[in-house]
Structure formats: C-alpha cells, structure tokens
Short mmCIF file of C-alpha atoms in Angstrom, two decimals:
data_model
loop_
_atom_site.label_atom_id
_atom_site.label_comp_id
_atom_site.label_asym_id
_atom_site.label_seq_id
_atom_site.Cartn_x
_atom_site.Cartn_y
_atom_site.Cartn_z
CA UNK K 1 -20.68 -38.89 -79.03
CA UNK K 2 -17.61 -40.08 -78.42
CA UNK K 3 -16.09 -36.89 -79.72
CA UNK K 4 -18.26 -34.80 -77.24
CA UNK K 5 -16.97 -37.65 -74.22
CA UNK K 6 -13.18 -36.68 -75.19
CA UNK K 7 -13.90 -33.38 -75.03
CA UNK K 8 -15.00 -33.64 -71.15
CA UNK K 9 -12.76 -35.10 -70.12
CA UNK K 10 -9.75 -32.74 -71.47
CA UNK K 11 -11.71 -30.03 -69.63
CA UNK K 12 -11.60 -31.87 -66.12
CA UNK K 13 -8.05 -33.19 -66.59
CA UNK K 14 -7.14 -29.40 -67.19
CA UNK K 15 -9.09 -27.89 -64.34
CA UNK K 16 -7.04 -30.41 -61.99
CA UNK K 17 -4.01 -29.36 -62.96
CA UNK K 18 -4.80 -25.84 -62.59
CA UNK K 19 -6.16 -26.73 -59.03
CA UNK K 20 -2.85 -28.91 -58.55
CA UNK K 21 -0.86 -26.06 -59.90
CA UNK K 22 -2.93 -23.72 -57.08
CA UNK K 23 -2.16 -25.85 -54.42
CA UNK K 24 1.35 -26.37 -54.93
CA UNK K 25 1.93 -22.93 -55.32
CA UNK K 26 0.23 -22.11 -51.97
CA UNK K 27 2.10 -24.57 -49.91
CA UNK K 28 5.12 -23.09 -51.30
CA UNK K 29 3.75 -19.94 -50.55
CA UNK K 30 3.40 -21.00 -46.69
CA UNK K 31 6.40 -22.78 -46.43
CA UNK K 32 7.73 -19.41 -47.03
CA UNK K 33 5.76 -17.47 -44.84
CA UNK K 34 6.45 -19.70 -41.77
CA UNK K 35 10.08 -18.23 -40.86
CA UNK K 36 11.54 -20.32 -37.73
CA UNK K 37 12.16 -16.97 -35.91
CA UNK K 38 11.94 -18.69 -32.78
CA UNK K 39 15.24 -20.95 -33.31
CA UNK K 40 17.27 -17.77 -33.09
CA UNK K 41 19.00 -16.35 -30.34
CA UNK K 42 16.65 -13.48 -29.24
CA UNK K 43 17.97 -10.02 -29.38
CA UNK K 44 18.13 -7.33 -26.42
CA UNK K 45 15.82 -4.37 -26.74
CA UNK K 46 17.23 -1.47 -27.46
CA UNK K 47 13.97 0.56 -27.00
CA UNK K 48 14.37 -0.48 -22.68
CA UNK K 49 15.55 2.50 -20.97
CA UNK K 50 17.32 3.26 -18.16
CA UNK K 51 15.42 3.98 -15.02
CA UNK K 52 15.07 8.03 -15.27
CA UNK K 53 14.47 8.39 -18.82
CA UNK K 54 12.05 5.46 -18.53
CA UNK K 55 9.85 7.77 -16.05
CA UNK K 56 10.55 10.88 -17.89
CA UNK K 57 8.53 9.22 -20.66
CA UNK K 58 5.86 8.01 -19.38
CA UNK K 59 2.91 10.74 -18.37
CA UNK K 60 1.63 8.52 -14.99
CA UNK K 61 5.57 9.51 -13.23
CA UNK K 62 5.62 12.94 -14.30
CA UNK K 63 5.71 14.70 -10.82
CA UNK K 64 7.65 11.88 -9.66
CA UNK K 65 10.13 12.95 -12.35
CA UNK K 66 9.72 16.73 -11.13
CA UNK K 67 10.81 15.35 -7.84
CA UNK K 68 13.89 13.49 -8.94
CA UNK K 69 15.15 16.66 -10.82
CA UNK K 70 14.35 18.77 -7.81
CA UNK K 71 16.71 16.98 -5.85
CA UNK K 72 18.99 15.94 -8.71
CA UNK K 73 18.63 12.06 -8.41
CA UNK K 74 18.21 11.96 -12.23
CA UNK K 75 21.82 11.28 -13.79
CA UNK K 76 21.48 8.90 -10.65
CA UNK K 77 18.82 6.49 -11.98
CA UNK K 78 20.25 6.85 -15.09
CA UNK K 79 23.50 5.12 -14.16
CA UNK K 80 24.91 1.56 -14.20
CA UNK K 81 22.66 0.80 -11.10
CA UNK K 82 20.76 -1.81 -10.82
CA UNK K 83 18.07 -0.37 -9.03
CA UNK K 84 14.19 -1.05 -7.96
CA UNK K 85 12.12 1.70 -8.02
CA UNK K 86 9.22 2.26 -6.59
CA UNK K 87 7.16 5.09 -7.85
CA UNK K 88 4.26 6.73 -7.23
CA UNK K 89 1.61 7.37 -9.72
CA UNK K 90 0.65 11.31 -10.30
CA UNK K 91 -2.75 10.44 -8.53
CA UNK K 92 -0.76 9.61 -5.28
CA UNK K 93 1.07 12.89 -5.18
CA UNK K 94 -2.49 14.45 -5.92
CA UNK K 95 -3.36 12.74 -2.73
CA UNK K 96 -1.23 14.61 -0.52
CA UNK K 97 -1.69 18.43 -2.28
CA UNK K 98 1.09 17.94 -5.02
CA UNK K 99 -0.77 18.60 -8.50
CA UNK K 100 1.94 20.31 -10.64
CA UNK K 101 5.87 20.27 -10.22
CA UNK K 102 6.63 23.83 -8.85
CA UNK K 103 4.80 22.32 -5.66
CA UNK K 104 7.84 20.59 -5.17
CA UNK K 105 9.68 24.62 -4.46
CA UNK K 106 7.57 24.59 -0.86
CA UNK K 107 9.51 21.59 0.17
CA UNK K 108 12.53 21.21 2.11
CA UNK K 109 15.14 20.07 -0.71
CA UNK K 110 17.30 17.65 1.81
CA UNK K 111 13.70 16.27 3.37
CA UNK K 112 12.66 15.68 -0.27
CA UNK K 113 15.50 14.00 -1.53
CA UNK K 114 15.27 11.06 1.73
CA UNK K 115 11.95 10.60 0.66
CA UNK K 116 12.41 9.77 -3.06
CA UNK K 117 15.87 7.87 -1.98
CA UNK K 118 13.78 5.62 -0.05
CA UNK K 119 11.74 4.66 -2.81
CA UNK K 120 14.86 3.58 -4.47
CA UNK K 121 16.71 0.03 -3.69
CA UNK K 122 20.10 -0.36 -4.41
CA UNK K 123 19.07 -3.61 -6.10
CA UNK K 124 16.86 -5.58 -8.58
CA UNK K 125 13.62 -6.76 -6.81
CA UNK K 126 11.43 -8.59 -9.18
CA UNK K 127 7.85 -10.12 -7.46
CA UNK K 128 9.38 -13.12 -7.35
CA UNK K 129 12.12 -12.56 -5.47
CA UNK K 130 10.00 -11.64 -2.67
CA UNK K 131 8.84 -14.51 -0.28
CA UNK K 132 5.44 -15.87 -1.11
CA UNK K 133 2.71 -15.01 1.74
CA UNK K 134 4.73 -12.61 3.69
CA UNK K 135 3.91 -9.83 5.92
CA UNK K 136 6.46 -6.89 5.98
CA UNK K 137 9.59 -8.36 5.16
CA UNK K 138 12.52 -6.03 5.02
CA UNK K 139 14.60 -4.21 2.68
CA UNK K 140 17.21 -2.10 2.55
CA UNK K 141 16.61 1.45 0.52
CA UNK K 142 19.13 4.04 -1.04
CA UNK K 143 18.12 6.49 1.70
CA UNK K 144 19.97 3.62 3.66
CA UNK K 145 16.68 2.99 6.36
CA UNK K 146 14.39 -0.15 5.75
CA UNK K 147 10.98 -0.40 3.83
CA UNK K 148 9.15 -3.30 4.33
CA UNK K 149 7.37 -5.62 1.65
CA UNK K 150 3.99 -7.90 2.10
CA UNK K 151 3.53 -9.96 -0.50
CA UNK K 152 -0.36 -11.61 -0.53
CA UNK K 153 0.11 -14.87 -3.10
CA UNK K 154 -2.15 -17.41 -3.08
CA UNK K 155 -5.52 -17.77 -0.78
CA UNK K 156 -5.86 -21.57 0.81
CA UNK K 157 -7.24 -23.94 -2.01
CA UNK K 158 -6.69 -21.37 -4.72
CA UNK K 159 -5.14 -22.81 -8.15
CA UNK K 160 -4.44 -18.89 -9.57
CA UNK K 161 -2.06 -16.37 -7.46
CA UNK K 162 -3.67 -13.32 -5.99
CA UNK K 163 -0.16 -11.79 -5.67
CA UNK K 164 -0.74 -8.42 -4.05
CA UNK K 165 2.32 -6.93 -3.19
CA UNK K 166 2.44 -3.72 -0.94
CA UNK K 167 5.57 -1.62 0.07
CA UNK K 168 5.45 0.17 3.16
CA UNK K 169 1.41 0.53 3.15
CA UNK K 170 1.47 1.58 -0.49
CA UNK K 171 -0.14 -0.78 -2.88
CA UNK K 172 2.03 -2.39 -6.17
CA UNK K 173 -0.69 -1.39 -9.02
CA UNK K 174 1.92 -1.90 -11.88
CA UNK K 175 4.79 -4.73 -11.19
CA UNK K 176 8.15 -5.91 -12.65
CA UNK K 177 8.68 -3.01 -15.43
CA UNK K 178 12.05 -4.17 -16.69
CA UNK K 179 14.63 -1.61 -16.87
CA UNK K 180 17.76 -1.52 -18.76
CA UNK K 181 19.79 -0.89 -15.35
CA UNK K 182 16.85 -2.05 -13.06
CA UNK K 183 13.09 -2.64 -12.46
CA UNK K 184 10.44 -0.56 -11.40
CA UNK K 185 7.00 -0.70 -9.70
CA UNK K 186 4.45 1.66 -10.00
CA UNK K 187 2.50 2.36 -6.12
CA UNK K 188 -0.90 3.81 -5.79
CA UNK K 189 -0.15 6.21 -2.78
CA UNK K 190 3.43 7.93 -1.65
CA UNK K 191 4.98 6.19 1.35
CA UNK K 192 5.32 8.31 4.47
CA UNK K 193 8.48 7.27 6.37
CA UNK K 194 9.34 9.55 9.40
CA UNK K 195 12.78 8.27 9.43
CA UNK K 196 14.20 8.73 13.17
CA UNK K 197 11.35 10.35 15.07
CA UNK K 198 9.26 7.92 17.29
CA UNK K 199 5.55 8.04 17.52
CA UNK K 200 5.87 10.44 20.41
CA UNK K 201 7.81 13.17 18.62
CA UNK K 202 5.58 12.53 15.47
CA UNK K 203 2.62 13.29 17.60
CA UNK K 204 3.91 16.28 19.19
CA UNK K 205 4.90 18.20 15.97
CA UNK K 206 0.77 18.04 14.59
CA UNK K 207 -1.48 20.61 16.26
CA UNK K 208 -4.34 18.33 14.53
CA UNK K 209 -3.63 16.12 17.50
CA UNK K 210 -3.01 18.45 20.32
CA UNK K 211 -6.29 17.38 22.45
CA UNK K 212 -5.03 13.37 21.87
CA UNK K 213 -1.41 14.12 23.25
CA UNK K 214 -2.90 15.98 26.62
CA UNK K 215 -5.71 13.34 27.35
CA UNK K 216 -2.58 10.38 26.85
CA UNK K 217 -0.07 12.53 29.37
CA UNK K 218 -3.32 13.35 31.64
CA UNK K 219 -3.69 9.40 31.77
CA UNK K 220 -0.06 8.43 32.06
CA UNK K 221 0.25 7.04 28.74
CA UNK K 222 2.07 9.13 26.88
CA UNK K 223 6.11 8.06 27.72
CA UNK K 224 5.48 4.81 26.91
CA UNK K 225 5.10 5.94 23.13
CA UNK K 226 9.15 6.94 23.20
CA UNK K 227 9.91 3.79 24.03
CA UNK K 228 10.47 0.74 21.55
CA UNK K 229 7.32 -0.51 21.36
CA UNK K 230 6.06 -1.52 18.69
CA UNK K 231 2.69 0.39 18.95
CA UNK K 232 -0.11 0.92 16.43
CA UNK K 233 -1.86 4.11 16.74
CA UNK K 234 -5.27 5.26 15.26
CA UNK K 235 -4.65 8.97 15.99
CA UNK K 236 -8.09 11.06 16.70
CA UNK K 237 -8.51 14.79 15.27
CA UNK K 238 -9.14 17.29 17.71
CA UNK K 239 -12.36 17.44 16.08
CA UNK K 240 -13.21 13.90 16.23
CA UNK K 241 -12.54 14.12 20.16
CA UNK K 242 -14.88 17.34 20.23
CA UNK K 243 -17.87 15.08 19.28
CA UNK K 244 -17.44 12.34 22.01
CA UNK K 245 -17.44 15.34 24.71
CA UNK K 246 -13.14 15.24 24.90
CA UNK K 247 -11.77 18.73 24.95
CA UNK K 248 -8.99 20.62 26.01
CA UNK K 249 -11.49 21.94 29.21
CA UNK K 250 -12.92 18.43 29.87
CA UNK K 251 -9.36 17.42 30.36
CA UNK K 252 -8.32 20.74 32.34
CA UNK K 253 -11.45 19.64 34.56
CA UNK K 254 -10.82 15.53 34.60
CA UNK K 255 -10.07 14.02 37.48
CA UNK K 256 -8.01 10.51 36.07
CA UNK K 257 -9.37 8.39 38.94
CA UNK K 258 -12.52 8.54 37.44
CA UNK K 259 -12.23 7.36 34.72
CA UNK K 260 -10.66 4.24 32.71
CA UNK K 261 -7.38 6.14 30.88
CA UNK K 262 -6.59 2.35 29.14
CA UNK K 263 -10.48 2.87 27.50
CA UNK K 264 -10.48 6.51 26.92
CA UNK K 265 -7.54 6.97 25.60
CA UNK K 266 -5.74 3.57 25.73
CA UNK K 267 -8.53 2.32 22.90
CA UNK K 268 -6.44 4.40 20.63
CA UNK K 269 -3.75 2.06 20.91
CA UNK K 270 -2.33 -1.37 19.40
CA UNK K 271 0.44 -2.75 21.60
CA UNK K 272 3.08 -5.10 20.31
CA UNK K 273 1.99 -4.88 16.70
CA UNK K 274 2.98 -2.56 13.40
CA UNK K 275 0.55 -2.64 11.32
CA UNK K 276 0.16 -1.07 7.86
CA UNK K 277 -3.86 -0.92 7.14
CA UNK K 278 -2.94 -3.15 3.57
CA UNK K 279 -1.44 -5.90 5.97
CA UNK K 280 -5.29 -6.87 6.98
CA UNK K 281 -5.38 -7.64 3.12
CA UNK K 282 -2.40 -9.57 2.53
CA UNK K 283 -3.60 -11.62 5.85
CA UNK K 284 -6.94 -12.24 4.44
CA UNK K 285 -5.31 -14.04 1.57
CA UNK K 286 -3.10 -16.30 3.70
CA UNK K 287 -5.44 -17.10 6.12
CA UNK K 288 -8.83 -16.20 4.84
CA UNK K 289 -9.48 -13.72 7.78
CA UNK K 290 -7.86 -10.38 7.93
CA UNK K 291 -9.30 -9.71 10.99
CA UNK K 292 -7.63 -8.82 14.22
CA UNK K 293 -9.43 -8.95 17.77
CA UNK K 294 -7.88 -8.40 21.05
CA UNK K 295 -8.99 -6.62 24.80
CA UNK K 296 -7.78 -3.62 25.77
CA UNK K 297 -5.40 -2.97 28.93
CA UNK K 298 -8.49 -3.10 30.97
CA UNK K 299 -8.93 -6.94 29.90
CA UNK K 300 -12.70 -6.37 29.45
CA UNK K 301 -13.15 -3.92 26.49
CA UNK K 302 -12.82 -5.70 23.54
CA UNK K 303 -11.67 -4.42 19.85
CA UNK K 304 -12.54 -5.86 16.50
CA UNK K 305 -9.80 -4.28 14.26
CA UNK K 306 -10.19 -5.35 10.40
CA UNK K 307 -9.11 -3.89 6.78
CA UNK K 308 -10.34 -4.12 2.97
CA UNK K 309 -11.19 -2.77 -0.08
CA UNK K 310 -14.76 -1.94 0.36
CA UNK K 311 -18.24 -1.37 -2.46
CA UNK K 312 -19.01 0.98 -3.38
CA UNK K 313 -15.08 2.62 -4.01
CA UNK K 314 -12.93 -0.26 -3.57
CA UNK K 315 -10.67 2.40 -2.23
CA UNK K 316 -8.48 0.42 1.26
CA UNK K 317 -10.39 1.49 4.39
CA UNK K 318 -10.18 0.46 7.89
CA UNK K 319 -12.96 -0.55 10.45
CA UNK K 320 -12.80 -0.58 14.27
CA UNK K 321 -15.84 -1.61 16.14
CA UNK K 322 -15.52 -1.41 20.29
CA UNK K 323 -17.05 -3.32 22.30
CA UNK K 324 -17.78 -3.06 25.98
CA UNK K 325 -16.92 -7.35 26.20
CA UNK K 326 -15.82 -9.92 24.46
CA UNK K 327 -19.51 -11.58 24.48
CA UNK K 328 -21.82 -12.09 21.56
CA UNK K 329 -24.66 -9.83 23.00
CA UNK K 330 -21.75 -7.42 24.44
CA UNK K 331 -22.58 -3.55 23.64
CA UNK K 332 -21.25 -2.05 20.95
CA UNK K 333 -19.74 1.32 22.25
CA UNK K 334 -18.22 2.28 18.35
CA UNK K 335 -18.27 1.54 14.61
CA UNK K 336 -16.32 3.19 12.74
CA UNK K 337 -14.76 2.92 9.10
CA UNK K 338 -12.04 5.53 7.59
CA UNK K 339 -11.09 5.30 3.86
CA UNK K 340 -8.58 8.18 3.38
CA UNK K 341 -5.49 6.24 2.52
CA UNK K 342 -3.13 9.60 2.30
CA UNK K 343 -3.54 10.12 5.84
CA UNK K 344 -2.16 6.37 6.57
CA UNK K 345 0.58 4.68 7.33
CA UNK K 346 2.77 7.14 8.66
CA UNK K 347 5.80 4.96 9.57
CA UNK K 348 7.59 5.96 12.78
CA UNK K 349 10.79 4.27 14.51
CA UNK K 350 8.84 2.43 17.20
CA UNK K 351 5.42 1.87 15.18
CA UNK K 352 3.30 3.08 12.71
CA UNK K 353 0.13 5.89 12.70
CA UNK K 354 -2.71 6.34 11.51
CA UNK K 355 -5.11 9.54 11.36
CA UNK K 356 -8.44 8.88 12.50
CA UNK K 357 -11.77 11.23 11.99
CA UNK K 358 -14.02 9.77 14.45
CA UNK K 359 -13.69 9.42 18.29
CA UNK K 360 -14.71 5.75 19.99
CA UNK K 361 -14.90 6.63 23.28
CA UNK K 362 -17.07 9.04 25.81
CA UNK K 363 -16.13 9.75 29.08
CA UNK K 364 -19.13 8.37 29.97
CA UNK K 365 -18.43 5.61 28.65
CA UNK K 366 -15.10 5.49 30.52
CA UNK K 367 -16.12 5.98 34.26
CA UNK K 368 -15.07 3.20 36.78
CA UNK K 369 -17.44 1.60 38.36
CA UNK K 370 -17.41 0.18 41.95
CA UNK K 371 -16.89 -3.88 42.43
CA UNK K 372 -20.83 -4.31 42.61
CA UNK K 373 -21.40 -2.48 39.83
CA UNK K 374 -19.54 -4.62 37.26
#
C-alpha cells in the first residue's frame, strides 16, 4: 500500500516539473518575442516618393500624370520642392470629357500648363495648417494667382471633427499624403480658374449663354459685371430661357419698361458675395444652417439660396427656390435643384459662375404693376 502511495506521488512530483519546465520555457520564450522596437529612434521611409513619381504610381492620378508630362511639370514635382499638390482623381477629368491622355493633344499647351500650376503650392499645406471653420481662405499657387481653401471642422456641440476641406469648389476626398519633398491631396472634381477674365468676358466667350448676355444688356445690367463686384452668378442655358418664354425674339420685341429687369434677369444674380456651391456645406457645419436668403434689387422678391449633398446620389447640388415675398404664404415663382458639379464653380476675377439648366423667371412673371395693383 504504501508502495503503491510512493509511487503516486513520484508521478505528480514529475508531471509538475514538466509543467514548471513548460512554463519557464514559455516565459522565456515571450520575453524574447517582446522586442522594445518602440525605444528606438524610428527610421525614414525610403519607400515615400517624391511628388511625380508618387502620382505616376498610383492608377487614380494617371491622366493627371498625362497632364504633367504634357506640359513638362514632371522633373518639376520631382525636385527639392516642398510642394502641396492638389490632384484630381481620373473620375474628375472624366467629368469634363478627358477619358484617356492623348485628350490632353486638343488642348492649348500654355493654357494647360496654368491650370495644373495652380493646383500646385509652392509649399507644404497639411489639414492642419489650415484655420479651423474657415470659408475661402487664401493661398498662393505655383501658377502665382490665389486658390482659396474652406475648411468645415467641427459642427456646434460635436465631440468628433467633420473636417471637410474644399479647394476652390473642389472637394478634399483623400488628405495629407506625405511626400518625400511635399504633400498631396487628392480632389473629386478639376478646379476651373479663369485667371484674368471677369465674369463679363467669361460670359461673352460661351454661345451656351448668348440669350442670358442680351436679356442683361437689354435691362442695363450687364456693365456692372466688369466691374469689381464680387457677384455670384447662376448662368441660364439658352435652352433653359426657351422654356420660361425668354428668347432671342421676345427680347428683340421687349419693351424694358415693362417689365422688372432686377427679377427677370437680376434673379440670376448674387451681389456682394463669391460663393463656391461647397461653401453652403462648410457653413452648415459652423453654423448648422447652410442656407442663404436675401431680396432681390426689387426689395420684394425674395431668394432662398442653399447647398448639400443630397439622397439618393450624395453627389453636391444646389437649390434655389424664388419667391414672389418674403412671407410664409408668399408664392413660390421657382424650385429648382442642379447637381452637375463639372459645370460649377467657374472662378472669375470679380466672382464666381455657375451653369444653370432651368430658367426661374417668366416675363409674366416680371411685368410691373401699377401702385394699386401691388
């Protein structure tokens, strides 16, 4: 008996030390494993690239990359720098007709090459270097004009940062890619600076407009658009003036005393503001209302101007609803909504346009009245 008792207990004594022996070989085993990498001094990586190679590689940039070695900005971005650059995906060039780089061969080479430099900053501009909440703040680009940069951070009694940052109109869908000589951004749409030519000129080179620019001259409003303004224009298709009853023979035939030129034309207009369509975002997220209301020159038509991302697309459209008052039960003369961001935010000297596919005023609608009518 005692014999047998001996016996058991050998055999548990020796199973402990075998589980001893197991245990102390796997701490030893994770003391070994757990290397204090993080005490050393970290090392740069190699593998970052300089600014050109960086969108040569990468499959999003590669008609952005056609366009830099159209115009022989590559070796460029590929210098000491530092740069910022902002560039557009290859579904923003798609936008505007560009699909494949020999598109680039129907462009003007000098016109091209001002409209990739000012994409380019002369300068490393991270998201947080840009001031929190602010509304087209300027900087200087390698073309040597000014972009401007809204930056949308934190809604009132939010704990987490929105942080929607726009440049020029165009939205920042990839931020702070760190570049060995630089940093880039990646925008959802190209931006459309027209450098030196005011609204007016802009206006007078598009036939698409050609019915607009004669009913604003009819109605003495056209000279003002040469001057500095600023002015925000939603510019009507001659097509979108057909359908309210605006034509080239309506205006032939119009006598202006008639009718209300500030409404029928003036409704067009923003005075005294330059707005891109994204700023109605990035003020929706300071102030919780990205809305903008105001009369027109008449002081009794009233416009309810607003911006956003709308279901079922999310894609940035605008809305402008006229009204024929400012009062609740006022009539509502026009509703419209436009969502096709490649025909917005052209950026002029004095202001900024936008295309517009609907009209929002009939002469009809326009006619004065006499004192006892109103």
């Amino acid at each position: 008996m005692n014999r047998t008792n001996n016996c058991e207990i050998k055999y548990k004594m020796s199973q402990m030390k075998c589980l001893g022996c197991f245990f102390v070989c796997l701490f030893i085993s994770i003391l070994q494993s757990c290397k204090h990498d993080n005490l050393t001094m970290p090392v740069p990586n190699e593998n970052i690239r300089p600014a050109a190679d960086f969108i040569h590689n990468n499959y999003e940039m590669r008609l952005f990359d056609a366009a830099l070695q159209k115009t022989g900005m590559t070796a460029e971005l590929n210098g000491e720098g530092p740069f910022t650059v902002l560039v557009p995906n290859d579904l923003a060039f798609n936008e505007i007709g560009i699909f494949r780089p020999t598109d680039f061969d129907k462009m003007n080479k000098d016109s091209l090459r001002r409209i990739i430099a000012y994409h380019i900053l002369p300068r490393r501009l991270y998201l947080r270097d840009i001031p929190s909440n602010s509304v087209d703040f300027r900087y200087a680009t390698r073309e040597g004009s000014e972009l401007y940069a809204s930056l949308g951070s934190l809604m009132p009694g939010a704990t987490a940062p929105t942080n929607a940052l726009f440049f020029s109109g165009a939205k920042a869908i990839r931020k702070d890619v760190v570049l060995s000589n630089g940093v880039l951004h990646v925008l959802n749409k190209l931006m459309k600076p027209q450098f030196e030519k005011n609204i007016q000129e802009w206006l007078s080179d598009k036939k698409e407009y050609m019915v607009f620019v004669a009913g604003l001259k009819k109605f003495g409003l056209w000279d003002q658009l040469a001057k500095k303004g600023p002015f925000t224009v939603f510019a009507p298709t001659n097509e979108a003036l057909e359908k309210r009853g605006v034509t080239m023979s309506f205006l032939e035939g119009a006598n202006p005393e008639q009718y209300i030129g500030e409404v029928l034309f003036g409704a067009y207009i923003m005075y005294d503001k330059h707005f891109f369509i994204s700023d109605s975002q990035v003020f929706n997220i300071i102030n919780s209302n990205g809305s903008y209301k105001y009369h027109l020159k008449d002081k009794v038509h009233y416009m309810e101007y607003f911006a956003d991302e709308a279901y079922p697309t999310w894609k940035l459209s605008y809305n402008m609803r006229l009204r024929s008052n400012d009062m609740f039960n006022s009539i509502i003369l026009a509703d419209i909504t436009y969502s096709v961001a490649a025909r917005m935010d052209y950026l002029c000297s004095n202001g900024v346009v936008h295309d517009l596919d609907k009209g929002l005023v009939s002469p009809d609608q326009a006619i004065k009245k006499e004192e006892n009518e109103k």
